[in-house]
Coordinates of C-alpha atoms and ligand atoms in Angstrom, one line a residue:
M437 CA 28.8 -18.4 -30.8
T438 CA 30.1 -20.8 -28.1
R439 CA 31.5 -24.1 -29.3
S440 CA 29.5 -26.1 -26.9
Q441 CA 26.7 -28.6 -26.8
T442 CA 24.6 -29.2 -23.7
F443 CA 23.6 -32.8 -23.1
V444 CA 20.8 -33.3 -20.6
W445 CA 21.0 -36.9 -19.3
R446 CA 18.2 -38.2 -17.2
C447 CA 19.1 -40.9 -14.8
G448 CA 16.2 -41.9 -12.6
H449 CA 14.5 -38.6 -11.9
M450 CA 17.8 -36.7 -11.6
F451 CA 19.4 -34.5 -14.3
C452 CA 23.0 -34.1 -15.3
L453 CA 24.2 -31.4 -17.7
F454 CA 27.2 -32.1 -19.9
L455 CA 29.0 -29.7 -22.3
I456 CA 30.7 -31.2 -25.3
P457 CA 31.9 -29.4 -28.4
I458 CA 29.6 -28.9 -31.4
A459 CA 31.4 -30.0 -34.6
S460 CA 32.6 -26.8 -36.3
I461 CA 30.8 -27.8 -39.6
M462 CA 27.5 -27.9 -37.7
E463 CA 28.3 -24.7 -35.9
H464 CA 28.9 -23.0 -39.2
E465 CA 25.6 -24.3 -40.6
L466 CA 23.7 -23.1 -37.6
I467 CA 25.3 -19.6 -37.8
N468 CA 24.1 -19.4 -41.4
I469 CA 20.6 -20.6 -40.5
L470 CA 20.3 -18.0 -37.7
D471 CA 21.3 -15.3 -40.2
Q472 CA 18.3 -16.3 -42.3
F473 CA 16.2 -15.1 -39.4
C474 CA 18.4 -12.0 -38.8
I475 CA 19.5 -13.4 -35.5
S476 CA 22.8 -14.2 -33.9
G477 CA 23.9 -15.5 -30.5
A478 CA 25.6 -18.3 -28.6
I479 CA 24.0 -21.6 -29.4
S480 CA 23.8 -25.0 -27.5
T481 CA 21.7 -28.1 -28.0
Y482 CA 18.7 -28.2 -25.8
G483 CA 16.0 -30.6 -24.6
C484 CA 15.5 -34.3 -24.5
G485 CA 13.1 -35.0 -27.5
H486 CA 13.5 -38.2 -29.4
I487 CA 12.7 -36.8 -32.9
N488 CA 13.8 -33.2 -33.7
E489 CA 17.0 -31.3 -32.9
S490 CA 16.5 -28.3 -30.6
Y491 CA 19.0 -25.5 -29.9
L492 CA 18.9 -22.6 -27.4
V493 CA 20.0 -19.3 -28.9
N494 CA 21.4 -17.3 -26.1
D495 CA 20.8 -13.8 -27.4
T496 CA 18.7 -11.0 -25.8
P497 CA 16.0 -12.1 -26.1
K498 CA 16.6 -15.9 -26.3
Y499 CA 15.2 -18.2 -29.0
I500 CA 14.7 -21.9 -29.6
L501 CA 15.9 -23.0 -33.0
Q502 CA 14.7 -26.4 -34.3
K503 CA 15.6 -28.7 -37.1
I504 CA 12.6 -30.7 -38.2
N505 CA 13.2 -34.4 -38.6
T506 CA 12.1 -34.9 -42.2
A507 CA 12.5 -38.7 -42.0
V508 CA 9.6 -38.6 -39.5
F509 CA 7.7 -35.6 -40.8
K510 CA 7.7 -36.2 -44.5
Q511 CA 5.8 -33.0 -45.3
P512 CA 7.4 -30.4 -43.1
E513 CA 5.7 -27.5 -44.8
K514 CA 2.3 -29.1 -43.9
V515 CA 3.6 -29.4 -40.3
M516 CA 4.4 -25.7 -40.3
E517 CA 1.0 -24.8 -41.8
N518 CA -0.7 -26.6 -38.9
I519 CA 1.5 -24.9 -36.4
V520 CA 0.8 -21.4 -37.8
A521 CA -2.9 -22.0 -38.0
V522 CA -3.2 -23.5 -34.5
T523 CA -1.0 -20.8 -32.8
E524 CA -2.9 -18.0 -34.5
H525 CA -6.2 -19.4 -33.3
L526 CA -4.7 -19.8 -29.7
R527 CA -3.3 -16.2 -29.8
E528 CA -6.8 -14.8 -30.6
K529 CA -8.4 -16.9 -27.9
I530 CA -5.8 -15.9 -25.3
R531 CA -6.0 -12.2 -26.3
K532 CA -9.8 -12.2 -25.9
V533 CA -9.7 -13.3 -22.3
G534 CA -6.9 -10.8 -21.4
G535 CA -4.1 -13.3 -21.4
N536 CA -0.6 -12.9 -22.7
P537 CA -0.3 -14.6 -26.1
D538 CA 3.5 -14.0 -26.2
R539 CA 3.8 -16.3 -23.2
E540 CA 0.8 -18.6 -23.4
T541 CA 1.3 -19.9 -26.9
L542 CA 4.4 -20.5 -29.1
N543 CA 5.5 -17.6 -31.3
L544 CA 7.2 -18.3 -34.5
I545 CA 9.8 -15.9 -35.9
K546 CA 9.5 -15.4 -39.6
A547 CA 12.6 -16.0 -41.9
K548 CA 13.9 -13.2 -44.1
D549 CA 11.7 -14.4 -47.0
G550 CA 8.6 -14.1 -44.8
K551 CA 8.1 -17.9 -44.3
S552 CA 7.6 -19.6 -41.0
F553 CA 10.6 -21.8 -41.7
Y554 CA 13.9 -21.8 -43.5
K555 CA 14.6 -24.5 -46.0
C556 CA 18.2 -25.3 -46.9
D557 CA 20.3 -27.9 -48.7
G558 CA 17.4 -29.8 -50.3
N559 CA 15.5 -31.2 -47.4
N560 CA 16.7 -29.5 -44.2
Y561 CA 14.0 -27.4 -42.5
Y562 CA 14.6 -25.1 -39.6
R563 CA 12.2 -22.9 -37.5
L564 CA 12.7 -20.4 -34.8
Y565 CA 10.5 -19.7 -31.7
Q566 CA 10.7 -17.0 -29.1
Y567 CA 12.0 -18.5 -25.9
I568 CA 9.4 -18.3 -23.2
E569 CA 11.3 -17.0 -20.1
G570 CA 10.6 -17.9 -16.5
T571 CA 9.3 -21.4 -17.4
V572 CA 10.6 -25.0 -17.0
A573 CA 9.9 -28.2 -18.9
L574 CA 10.0 -31.1 -16.4
E575 CA 11.2 -34.6 -17.2
A576 CA 9.3 -35.9 -14.2
A577 CA 6.8 -34.4 -11.8
N578 CA 8.2 -33.9 -8.3
T579 CA 4.8 -33.4 -6.8
P580 CA 1.2 -34.3 -7.7
E581 CA 0.5 -30.6 -7.9
Q582 CA 2.9 -30.1 -10.8
F583 CA 1.3 -32.9 -12.7
Y584 CA -2.2 -31.4 -12.0
Y585 CA -1.0 -28.1 -13.5
A586 CA 0.3 -29.9 -16.6
A587 CA -3.1 -31.6 -16.9
R588 CA -4.8 -28.3 -16.7
A589 CA -2.6 -26.9 -19.5
F590 CA -3.1 -29.9 -21.8
G591 CA -6.8 -29.8 -21.1
K592 CA -7.0 -26.1 -21.7
F593 CA -5.1 -26.5 -25.0
Q594 CA -7.8 -28.9 -26.3
R595 CA -10.6 -26.7 -24.9
L596 CA -9.2 -23.5 -26.7
L597 CA -9.0 -25.5 -29.9
S598 CA -12.5 -27.1 -29.6
D599 CA -13.9 -24.6 -32.2
F600 CA -11.0 -25.0 -34.6
P601 CA -12.2 -26.9 -37.7
V602 CA -10.6 -30.3 -37.4
C603 CA -10.7 -30.7 -41.2
R604 CA -8.3 -27.7 -41.7
L605 CA -5.5 -29.8 -40.1
H606 CA -3.1 -31.9 -42.1
E607 CA -2.4 -35.4 -40.8
T608 CA 1.3 -34.8 -40.3
I609 CA 1.9 -38.5 -39.5
P610 CA -0.9 -40.6 -41.0
D611 CA -2.4 -43.1 -38.5
F612 CA -0.2 -41.9 -35.7
H613 CA -2.3 -43.4 -33.0
N614 CA -3.8 -46.2 -35.0
T615 CA -2.8 -48.9 -32.6
P616 CA -3.9 -51.9 -34.8
L617 CA -1.7 -50.6 -37.6
R618 CA 1.2 -50.1 -35.1
L619 CA 0.7 -53.8 -34.2
E620 CA 0.8 -54.7 -37.9
A621 CA 4.1 -52.8 -38.2
L622 CA 5.5 -54.8 -35.3
L623 CA 4.4 -58.1 -37.0
A624 CA 6.1 -57.0 -40.2
A625 CA 9.3 -56.1 -38.3
V626 CA 9.2 -59.5 -36.6
N627 CA 8.7 -61.3 -40.0
E628 CA 11.5 -59.3 -41.7
D629 CA 13.8 -59.5 -38.7
R630 CA 16.3 -57.4 -40.6
C631 CA 18.8 -57.2 -37.7
G632 CA 18.4 -60.8 -36.4
R633 CA 17.0 -59.4 -33.1
A634 CA 13.6 -61.1 -33.0
K635 CA 15.0 -64.2 -31.1
D636 CA 15.9 -61.9 -28.2
V637 CA 12.4 -60.5 -27.7
A638 CA 10.2 -63.5 -27.8
D639 CA 8.7 -62.7 -24.4
E640 CA 7.9 -59.1 -25.3
I641 CA 6.3 -60.2 -28.6
A642 CA 4.2 -62.8 -26.8
F643 CA 3.1 -60.1 -24.2
V644 CA 2.0 -57.8 -27.0
Y645 CA 0.2 -60.5 -29.0
A646 CA -1.8 -61.6 -25.9
R647 CA -3.2 -58.0 -25.9
C648 CA -4.1 -57.9 -29.6
A649 CA -7.8 -57.3 -28.9
D650 CA -7.1 -54.2 -26.9
T651 CA -5.5 -52.4 -29.8
A652 CA -8.8 -51.7 -31.7
V653 CA -10.9 -50.5 -28.8
V654 CA -10.5 -46.7 -29.3
I655 CA -10.4 -46.8 -33.1
D656 CA -13.7 -48.8 -33.1
A657 CA -15.3 -46.3 -30.7
I658 CA -14.2 -43.4 -33.0
N659 CA -15.6 -45.3 -36.1
K660 CA -18.9 -45.8 -34.2
G661 CA -19.1 -42.1 -33.3
R662 CA -18.9 -42.7 -29.5
V663 CA -15.5 -41.1 -29.3
L664 CA -15.2 -37.8 -31.2
L665 CA -12.5 -36.6 -33.5
R666 CA -11.1 -33.4 -32.0
V667 CA -8.1 -31.2 -32.4
T668 CA -5.6 -33.0 -30.2
H669 CA -1.9 -32.6 -29.4
N670 CA -1.0 -36.3 -29.7
D671 CA 2.4 -36.1 -27.9
T672 CA 1.6 -35.0 -24.4
K673 CA 4.8 -35.9 -22.6
L674 CA 5.3 -33.8 -19.5
N675 CA 8.3 -32.0 -21.1
N676 CA 6.0 -30.7 -23.8
V677 CA 4.3 -28.2 -21.5
L678 CA 6.2 -25.2 -20.0
L679 CA 5.3 -24.6 -16.4
D680 CA 5.9 -21.3 -14.5
A681 CA 9.2 -21.6 -12.8
C682 CA 7.9 -20.0 -9.6
T683 CA 4.3 -21.2 -9.2
M684 CA 4.5 -24.3 -11.4
E685 CA 1.2 -23.4 -13.1
G686 CA 0.9 -24.4 -16.7
V687 CA 2.0 -21.6 -19.1
C688 CA 2.3 -23.0 -22.6
V689 CA 1.9 -26.3 -24.5
I690 CA 4.8 -26.8 -26.9
D691 CA 6.0 -29.4 -29.5
L692 CA 3.1 -28.9 -31.9
D693 CA 4.3 -31.1 -34.8
T694 CA 1.7 -33.8 -34.1
V695 CA -1.3 -31.5 -33.6
M696 CA -3.9 -33.4 -35.7
P697 CA -7.4 -34.7 -35.6
G698 CA -7.4 -37.3 -32.8
S699 CA -9.2 -38.4 -29.7
M700 CA -8.9 -36.7 -26.3
L701 CA -8.0 -40.2 -25.1
Y702 CA -4.7 -40.0 -26.9
D703 CA -3.6 -36.9 -25.1
Y704 CA -4.9 -38.1 -21.7
G705 CA -3.5 -41.7 -22.1
D706 CA -0.1 -40.6 -23.4
A707 CA 0.4 -38.0 -20.7
L708 CA -0.3 -40.6 -18.0
R709 CA 1.9 -43.2 -19.7
Y710 CA 4.8 -40.9 -19.4
G711 CA 4.1 -38.8 -16.3
A712 CA 2.7 -41.4 -13.8
N713 CA 5.5 -43.9 -14.4
T714 CA 7.6 -44.0 -11.1
A715 CA 10.7 -44.6 -13.3
S716 CA 12.1 -43.0 -16.3
E717 CA 11.0 -44.1 -19.8
D718 CA 14.2 -46.0 -20.4
E719 CA 14.8 -47.4 -16.9
T720 CA 16.6 -50.8 -17.0
D721 CA 15.7 -51.9 -13.5
L722 CA 12.1 -52.9 -14.1
S723 CA 11.4 -53.3 -10.4
K724 CA 11.3 -49.5 -10.3
V725 CA 8.6 -49.3 -12.9
R726 CA 5.2 -48.7 -11.3
F727 CA 2.1 -46.7 -12.2
D728 CA 1.4 -44.1 -9.5
L729 CA -2.3 -43.7 -8.6
T730 CA -1.8 -40.4 -6.8
L731 CA -0.4 -38.9 -9.9
Y732 CA -3.3 -40.5 -11.8
E733 CA -5.8 -38.8 -9.6
S734 CA -4.1 -35.4 -9.9
F735 CA -3.9 -35.5 -13.7
T736 CA -7.4 -36.8 -14.1
R737 CA -8.8 -34.0 -11.9
G738 CA -6.9 -31.3 -13.8
F739 CA -7.8 -32.6 -17.3
L740 CA -11.5 -33.1 -16.4
E741 CA -11.7 -29.6 -14.8
E742 CA -10.9 -28.2 -18.3
L743 CA -12.9 -30.6 -20.5
L744 CA -15.6 -32.4 -18.6
P745 CA -18.8 -30.7 -19.9
D746 CA -17.7 -31.5 -23.5
L747 CA -16.9 -35.1 -23.1
T748 CA -19.1 -38.0 -24.1
E749 CA -20.0 -40.8 -21.6
C750 CA -18.0 -43.2 -23.7
E751 CA -14.9 -40.9 -23.7
I752 CA -15.0 -40.7 -19.9
G753 CA -15.6 -44.4 -19.6
L754 CA -12.5 -45.2 -21.7
M755 CA -10.2 -42.9 -19.8
P756 CA -8.6 -45.5 -17.6
F757 CA -8.3 -48.0 -20.4
S758 CA -6.7 -45.4 -22.7
V759 CA -3.7 -45.2 -20.3
K760 CA -3.1 -48.9 -20.8
L761 CA -3.6 -48.6 -24.6
L762 CA -1.3 -45.7 -25.1
T763 CA 1.4 -47.4 -23.0
L764 CA 1.0 -50.6 -25.0
E765 CA 1.1 -48.6 -28.2
C766 CA 4.3 -46.8 -27.2
G767 CA 5.9 -50.2 -26.2
I768 CA 4.9 -51.6 -29.6
R769 CA 6.6 -48.6 -31.3
F770 CA 9.8 -48.9 -29.4
L771 CA 10.0 -52.6 -29.9
T772 CA 9.3 -52.2 -33.7
D773 CA 12.1 -49.6 -33.9
Y774 CA 14.5 -51.9 -32.1
L775 CA 13.7 -54.8 -34.5
N776 CA 14.1 -52.4 -37.5
G777 CA 17.5 -51.3 -36.4
D778 CA 16.7 -48.0 -34.5
T779 CA 15.8 -45.9 -37.4
Y780 CA 13.0 -43.7 -35.9
F781 CA 13.7 -42.8 -32.3
K782 CA 17.1 -41.2 -31.4
I783 CA 19.1 -43.7 -29.3
H784 CA 21.9 -42.9 -26.9
R785 CA 23.1 -46.4 -26.0
K786 CA 23.0 -50.0 -27.3
N787 CA 19.6 -51.6 -26.8
H788 CA 18.1 -48.2 -25.9
N789 CA 14.8 -48.9 -27.7
L790 CA 14.6 -52.3 -26.2
D791 CA 15.0 -50.9 -22.7
R792 CA 12.3 -48.3 -23.5
A793 CA 10.0 -51.1 -24.9
R794 CA 10.5 -53.2 -21.8
T795 CA 9.7 -50.3 -19.5
Q796 CA 6.4 -49.6 -21.3
L797 CA 5.4 -53.3 -21.2
R798 CA 6.2 -53.6 -17.5
L799 CA 4.1 -50.5 -17.0
V800 CA 1.2 -52.0 -19.0
A801 CA 1.3 -55.0 -16.6
D802 CA 1.1 -52.8 -13.5
I803 CA -1.7 -50.7 -15.0
E804 CA -3.7 -53.9 -15.6
Q805 CA -3.5 -54.7 -11.9
K806 CA -4.7 -51.2 -11.1
L807 CA -7.5 -50.7 -13.6
D808 CA -10.3 -51.1 -11.1
E809 CA -8.8 -48.5 -8.8
M810 CA -8.3 -46.2 -11.7
K811 CA -12.0 -46.6 -12.8
E812 CA -13.0 -45.8 -9.2
I813 CA -10.9 -42.7 -9.1
T814 CA -12.2 -41.5 -12.5
E815 CA -15.8 -42.0 -11.4
K816 CA -15.3 -40.2 -8.1
T817 CA -13.6 -37.3 -9.7
T818 CA -16.2 -37.0 -12.5
Y819 CA -19.0 -37.1 -9.9
A820 CA -17.4 -34.5 -7.6
L821 CA -16.9 -32.1 -10.5
M822 CA -20.4 -32.5 -11.8
I823 CA -21.8 -31.7 -8.3
Q824 CA -19.5 -28.7 -8.1
K825 CA -20.7 -27.4 -11.4
E826 CA -24.4 -27.8 -10.4
V827 CA -23.9 -25.9 -7.1
Ligands
LIG959 P1 11.5 -32.0 -29.3 O1 10.8 -32.4 -30.6 O2 12.9 -32.1 -29.4 O3 10.8 -32.7 -28.1 P2 10.4 -29.5 -28.2 O4 9.6 -28.6 -29.0 O5 9.6 -30.3 -27.2 O6 11.2 -30.4 -29.2 O7 11.5 -28.7 -27.5 C1 12.5 -29.3 -26.7 C2 12.7 -28.6 -25.4 O8 13.0 -27.2 -25.6 C3 11.4 -28.6 -24.5 O9 11.2 -29.7 -23.7 C4 11.6 -27.3 -23.7 O10 12.5 -27.6 -22.6 C5 12.4 -26.4 -24.7 N1 11.5 -25.4 -25.4 C6 11.0 -25.6 -26.6 N2 10.3 -24.5 -27.0 C7 10.5 -23.6 -26.1 C8 10.2 -22.2 -26.0 N3 9.5 -21.6 -26.9 N4 10.5 -21.6 -24.8 C9 11.2 -22.2 -23.9 N5 11.7 -23.5 -23.9 C10 11.3 -24.2 -25.0
LIG960 C1 8.5 -38.9 -29.4 O1 9.5 -35.9 -29.8 P1 9.2 -36.5 -28.5 O2 10.3 -37.0 -27.7 O3 8.3 -35.4 -27.7 C2 7.4 -39.4 -30.3 C3 6.1 -39.7 -29.4 C4 6.5 -40.8 -28.4 C5 7.7 -40.3 -27.5 C6 8.1 -41.3 -26.6 C7 6.6 -37.6 -33.4 O4 8.2 -37.7 -28.8 O5 5.1 -40.1 -30.2 O6 5.4 -41.0 -27.5 O7 8.8 -39.9 -28.4 N1 7.1 -38.4 -31.2 C8 6.9 -38.7 -32.5 O8 9.0 -40.8 -25.7 O9 6.9 -39.8 -32.9
LIG961 MG1 9.2 -32.3 -27.0

C-alpha cells in the first residue's frame, strides 16, 4: 500500500497531478475494506467528483474503490440495488449484440458476504468496481469529435435501458431535477441566511428570480405527458463516461448513483451545461465562460443518432431550452449550498461554490443569447437524420 494520495486539479482545461500523504488512519481503514473484498494493492485517491470518494487500487488487475456519500445518498442500499439491476440489464443487452460486457458496463465485485457493497462502522458504505483499462475520463473535450462520442455513449445508455421498467428503480435522491423545488430550497436558504452570506449575492439571487417561470417548463411537460419518464442517468458530466484511450469512442457510462426515472432532457441538458462551457465549472474569470455552438452541434448529433426515433416532438422541441434549464438549476444548487455553508458539494477553496454558481449563471446568460441558433442547429440535425433514416 503506498502512502500517497493523488490530487487532480483542473485549472482551465489543463490538469495537474499532486501526490500528498494519505492519513495513516485512513490508510488502515482502506486496507481493511479491501480485505472484505479479498483484494489488496497500492491505493490512491482518484477522480474529480463532488460527492463520493473514489480510490484507484493498483493491483493486477486494477480496481476502483468508492465510499458512498451517505449524507447525499440517504439510502445507499437502494442505490446499490439500482446499480445491480441496471448493470445486469446492460450486460445482457451488450452480450446479445456480441459486445464485451466487462468493458461496456460497470462490473461490481462482490464482498466476502456476497453483497454488492461492504458496510462498516455504522453508516459507511464501500463498493468495488473492476477498473476498465485503456480508457480515459475527460474533464473537457479537446475536440468536437470527443464530445460527439460522449453523446453517443450517453444516448446509447438510455437506448439500452429503454425497455427497463422505470417503476423498478428507486428514487435515490427524490426530486433531483425538480427545478421549482430547487428554487424553493434557494429561497429558504436566502431567508435563513445561516452564514450571513445573502448580502454578497444579491445580483445572483435577482438573476435567478427573474427566471422563475423557466423552472417549471419541463416538469409541467412531464405532468402533461408530453415529455416521457424514462430511465435516465441524471448526472451526465463528461467525466462520467469512459472513452477509448486510442480511438476516443465511448466505452462505458459510469457514476450510476443517480440512475432514476427522469427525462431525456435532463441527461441532454446537463451534459451540454458541463461539456460545452468554454471554461471550467469553477472558473473565476467570467469573461472566459461561453457556450460553444460547435460542441452543441456535435453532442446534439451524437445523442439524436442514438435516440431520435423514440423521442416525442415536445422532447425534441425542448432540447435547446433544457440546456438553459439544467445550467440554471445547477447554478441554483451551487448558490444554495454556498448560502447553507457548503454542506453538499465538496469544496477545495473559499467561495468555491459561489464561483461555481457564478460560472453557471454567466453561462445561462450566454445560452440565452444563442437559443435561436441552438434551435436552428437542432432542427437541421433532426431533419438530416430523418432523411438519412428514410433513404
Ligand atoms: P464520483 O462520484 O467521484 O464522480 P465516479 O464513479 O464518477 O465517482 O468515478 C470517479 C472517476 O474514477 C471517474 O471520473 C473515472 O475517471 C474513474 N473511474 C470510475 N470508475 C471507473 C472504472 N470502472 N474504470 C476506470 N475508471 C473509473
Ligand atoms: C455532482 O458527483 P459528480 O461530481 O459527478 C452532482 C451533480 C452536479 C455536479 C456538478 C449526486 O456530480 O448533480 O451536476 O456535481 N451529483 C449529485 O458538477 O448531486
Ligand atoms: Mg463522476
